[in-house]
C-alpha positions as CSV (number, residue, x, y, z in Angstrom):
1,M,83.1,70.1,127.2
2,S,83.8,73.1,125.1
3,I,83.4,76.5,126.7
4,G,80.4,77.4,124.6
5,C,78.5,74.5,126.3
6,A,79.4,75.9,129.7
7,L,77.7,79.3,129.3
8,E,74.5,78.1,130.9
9,L,76.5,77.2,134.0
10,Q,77.7,80.8,134.2
11,K,74.5,82.8,133.9
12,S,74.5,83.4,137.7
13,A,78.2,84.2,137.8
14,P,79.2,86.9,140.3
15,A,80.0,90.4,139.1
16,R,83.8,89.7,139.1
17,D,83.3,87.3,136.2
18,I,82.0,90.1,134.0
19,A,84.7,91.4,131.6
20,L,85.0,95.1,131.8
21,C,85.3,96.4,128.2
22,S,86.2,99.9,129.4
23,S,89.4,98.6,131.0
24,C,90.4,96.2,128.3
25,R,93.4,97.3,126.1
26,L,91.8,95.4,123.1
27,S,88.5,97.3,123.3
28,G,89.7,99.5,120.4
29,T,89.5,96.6,118.0
30,C,86.5,94.7,119.5
31,F,82.8,95.4,119.9
32,P,83.3,98.6,122.1
33,Q,85.1,100.4,119.3
34,G,83.2,103.6,118.4
35,L,80.9,103.4,121.4
36,D,80.6,106.2,123.9
37,T,81.0,105.5,127.6
38,D,77.2,105.1,128.3
39,D,76.9,102.5,125.5
40,V,80.0,100.6,126.7
41,Q,78.4,100.3,130.1
42,K,75.3,98.8,128.6
43,L,77.4,96.3,126.7
44,E,79.5,95.2,129.6
45,P,76.9,93.2,131.5
46,L,76.4,90.9,128.5
47,V,80.0,89.9,128.3
48,R,81.4,86.8,130.1
49,R,85.0,86.0,130.6
50,F,85.9,82.3,130.9
51,R,88.8,80.6,132.6
52,P,91.9,80.4,130.3
53,I,92.0,77.2,128.3
54,H,95.1,75.3,127.4
55,R,96.6,74.1,124.1
56,G,94.3,71.5,122.6
57,E,91.2,72.6,124.4
58,H,88.2,73.6,122.2
59,V,86.3,76.9,122.3
60,F,83.6,75.2,120.3
61,R,83.2,72.2,118.0
62,T,81.4,71.6,114.7
63,G,77.8,70.9,115.4
64,D,77.7,72.6,118.9
65,K,74.6,74.9,119.3
66,F,75.5,78.4,118.2
67,Q,75.2,80.7,121.2
68,N,78.2,83.1,121.4
69,I,80.5,85.3,119.4
70,Y,83.9,85.0,120.9
71,A,86.7,87.7,121.2
72,V,90.2,86.4,121.8
73,R,91.7,88.2,124.8
74,S,95.0,86.4,124.7
75,G,96.6,83.5,122.9
76,T,96.0,82.1,119.5
77,V,93.1,80.0,118.1
78,K,93.0,77.7,115.1
79,V,89.7,77.4,113.3
80,Y,89.3,74.3,111.2
81,R,86.9,71.7,109.9
82,L,87.2,68.1,108.7
83,S,86.7,67.1,105.1
84,A,84.5,64.1,104.1
85,D,87.5,61.9,104.5
86,F,88.4,63.4,107.9
87,E,91.3,65.5,106.7
88,E,91.8,68.7,108.6
89,Q,91.1,71.9,106.6
90,I,92.4,75.0,108.4
91,I,90.2,78.1,107.9
92,G,92.3,80.6,109.8
93,F,94.3,81.6,112.9
94,Y,92.8,84.1,115.3
95,L,95.0,86.5,117.4
96,P,94.2,88.7,120.4
97,G,91.5,91.3,119.6
98,E,90.0,89.2,116.8
99,V,86.5,87.8,116.8
100,L,85.2,84.4,115.7
101,G,81.9,82.7,115.3
102,F,80.2,85.0,112.8
103,N,80.2,82.3,110.1
104,S,77.8,80.2,112.2
105,I,74.9,82.7,112.6
106,E,72.8,81.4,109.7
107,Q,73.1,77.7,110.6
108,G,72.2,77.9,114.2
109,E,75.2,75.7,115.0
110,Y,78.9,76.1,114.7
111,V,80.0,75.1,111.2
112,C,83.7,74.6,112.2
113,S,85.8,73.9,115.3
114,A,88.0,76.4,117.2
115,V,90.9,75.1,119.3
116,A,93.5,76.9,121.4
117,L,97.1,76.7,120.0
118,E,98.4,77.9,123.4
119,T,97.0,79.0,126.7
120,S,94.2,81.4,125.6
121,S,91.4,83.4,127.1
122,F,88.2,84.8,125.6
123,C,85.2,87.0,126.1
124,A,81.9,85.5,125.1
125,F,79.1,87.7,123.7
126,P,75.8,85.8,123.7
127,F,74.5,86.5,120.3
128,S,70.8,86.7,121.1
129,L,71.5,89.4,123.7
130,L,73.9,91.2,121.5
131,E,71.3,91.2,118.7
132,E,68.8,92.8,121.1
133,L,71.2,95.4,122.3
134,C,72.0,96.3,118.7
135,R,68.4,97.4,118.2
136,C,68.9,100.0,121.0
137,I,72.4,101.1,120.2
138,P,72.9,101.9,116.4
139,A,76.7,102.4,116.9
140,L,77.0,98.8,118.3
141,Q,75.0,97.5,115.3
142,H,77.3,99.3,113.0
143,Q,80.4,97.9,114.8
144,V,79.0,94.3,114.5
145,F,78.5,94.8,110.7
146,R,82.1,96.2,110.5
147,L,83.6,93.2,112.3
148,M,81.6,90.9,110.0
149,S,82.8,92.8,107.0
150,K,86.4,92.6,108.2
151,E,86.3,88.9,108.4
152,I,84.9,88.6,104.9
153,V,87.4,91.0,103.4
154,F,90.3,89.3,105.2
155,S,89.2,85.8,104.0
156,N,88.9,87.1,100.5
157,E,92.3,88.8,100.6
158,M,94.0,85.7,101.8
159,M,92.3,83.5,99.2
160,M,93.1,85.9,96.3
161,S,96.7,86.6,97.5
162,H,97.5,82.9,97.3
163,C,96.1,82.3,93.8
164,G,98.9,81.6,91.4
165,K,101.7,82.1,94.0
166,D,104.6,79.8,94.6
167,A,105.6,78.4,98.0
168,R,108.0,81.3,98.8
169,Q,105.4,83.9,98.0
170,K,102.7,82.1,100.0
171,V,104.9,81.9,103.1
172,A,106.0,85.6,102.7
173,I,102.3,86.6,102.5
174,F,101.5,84.6,105.6
175,L,104.4,86.3,107.6
176,I,103.4,89.7,106.4
177,S,99.8,89.0,107.4
178,L,100.9,88.1,111.0
179,S,103.2,91.1,111.1
180,N,100.5,93.5,110.2
181,R,97.9,91.9,112.5
182,Y,100.2,91.9,115.5
183,Q,101.1,95.5,114.9
184,H,97.4,96.4,114.7
185,Q,97.0,95.0,118.2
186,G,99.9,97.0,119.6
187,Y,102.5,94.2,119.4
188,S,105.8,94.2,117.5
189,A,105.5,93.9,113.8
190,R,109.0,92.4,113.4
191,E,109.3,89.9,116.2
192,F,106.6,87.4,117.1
193,R,105.9,83.7,117.7
194,L,104.6,81.2,115.3
195,T,102.2,79.5,117.7
196,M,101.0,77.2,114.9
197,S,103.2,74.2,113.8
198,R,104.9,74.1,110.4
199,R,102.4,71.3,109.5
200,E,99.5,73.6,110.3
201,V,101.0,76.5,108.3
202,G,101.4,74.0,105.4
203,I,97.7,72.9,105.6
204,Y,96.6,76.5,105.7
205,L,98.7,77.5,102.7
206,G,98.2,74.3,100.8
207,L,101.9,73.3,101.1
208,A,103.7,70.2,102.3
209,L,105.4,70.4,105.8
210,E,108.8,69.9,104.2
211,T,108.1,72.8,101.8
212,V,107.3,75.2,104.6
213,S,110.4,74.3,106.6
214,R,112.6,74.5,103.5
215,T,111.1,77.9,102.5
216,L,111.7,79.4,106.0
217,S,115.3,78.1,106.0
218,R,115.9,79.7,102.6
219,M,114.4,83.0,103.8
220,Q,116.8,82.9,106.8
221,E,119.8,82.2,104.5
222,D,118.7,85.3,102.5
223,N,118.8,87.4,105.8
224,L,115.1,88.2,105.4
225,I,114.2,86.6,108.7
226,T,115.6,84.6,111.6
227,V,113.6,81.6,112.8
228,D,114.4,80.0,116.1
229,R,111.9,77.2,116.7
230,K,108.7,79.2,117.2
231,S,110.3,82.7,117.3
232,V,110.4,84.8,114.1
233,I,112.3,88.0,113.6
234,I,111.8,89.9,110.4
235,H,115.0,91.7,109.4
236,D,113.9,93.2,106.1
237,L,110.2,93.8,105.9
238,P,110.3,95.7,102.5
239,A,112.3,92.9,101.0
240,L,109.9,90.3,102.3
241,Q,107.0,92.3,100.8
242,Q,108.8,92.3,97.5
243,V,108.9,88.5,97.5
244,C,105.2,88.8,96.9
245,T,105.8,89.8,93.2
246,G,106.3,93.4,94.1
247,L,102.9,93.8,95.8
248,G,103.5,96.1,98.8
249,P,101.3,96.6,101.9
250,D,99.3,99.3,100.2
251,V,98.1,96.7,97.7
252,I,97.7,93.8,100.0
253,P,97.2,94.9,103.6
254,L,96.4,91.3,104.7
255,I,94.7,92.5,107.9
256,P,91.0,93.2,108.7
257,V,91.2,96.9,108.1
258,N,89.4,99.3,110.4
């Protein structure tokens, strides 16, 4: 059972299961951003925190009834769907502080699946209650719109930044994107883990597994990065940015900008 289907079982959860936005270090990038203390206190009773789920467990699956918007508290989530011939199509990877589920509002059911790539935890925001609260708190409504806009902008940036690029450029753009997003959440911009497999990176970028592995090896030979299994260290971020045909971070931020 995906955790979205379990929300009904937690409606009577004790107070300790309520996630306190005011004490969350990610609140500056999530729904509480821009809210005053009183408004955050109104938001907190809506939020439910679920038990951590492990690699391979789903947050929700395609076709599940749409109930919640989810914020990643820790870990990494892959969002994907299956093509008509059951081939996996990866829509994106979500990091701590990022929000998923907005693309399912119109359909009334989740239009894709979300699966943990490592042990991950989430906050669930029941959308019907969030929608009601937005009518009372204009700042919250504005933040919901901003988060939706971020997702649209980021998806468009990634799509456009990959057009006409070769494998080396695509991989560089992908690493720069992760670097910027981790930095945005308060983590290191130069040292992080690739929680997704090389195969998954390839599917996301439209490259073969062998091409991804070969490209990372060549970047390491050029002293741009060091790759040790899932660990990545970026040694020369400006040079890595120049791999993308000279387009620096001011041109392609590759992050849902605040």
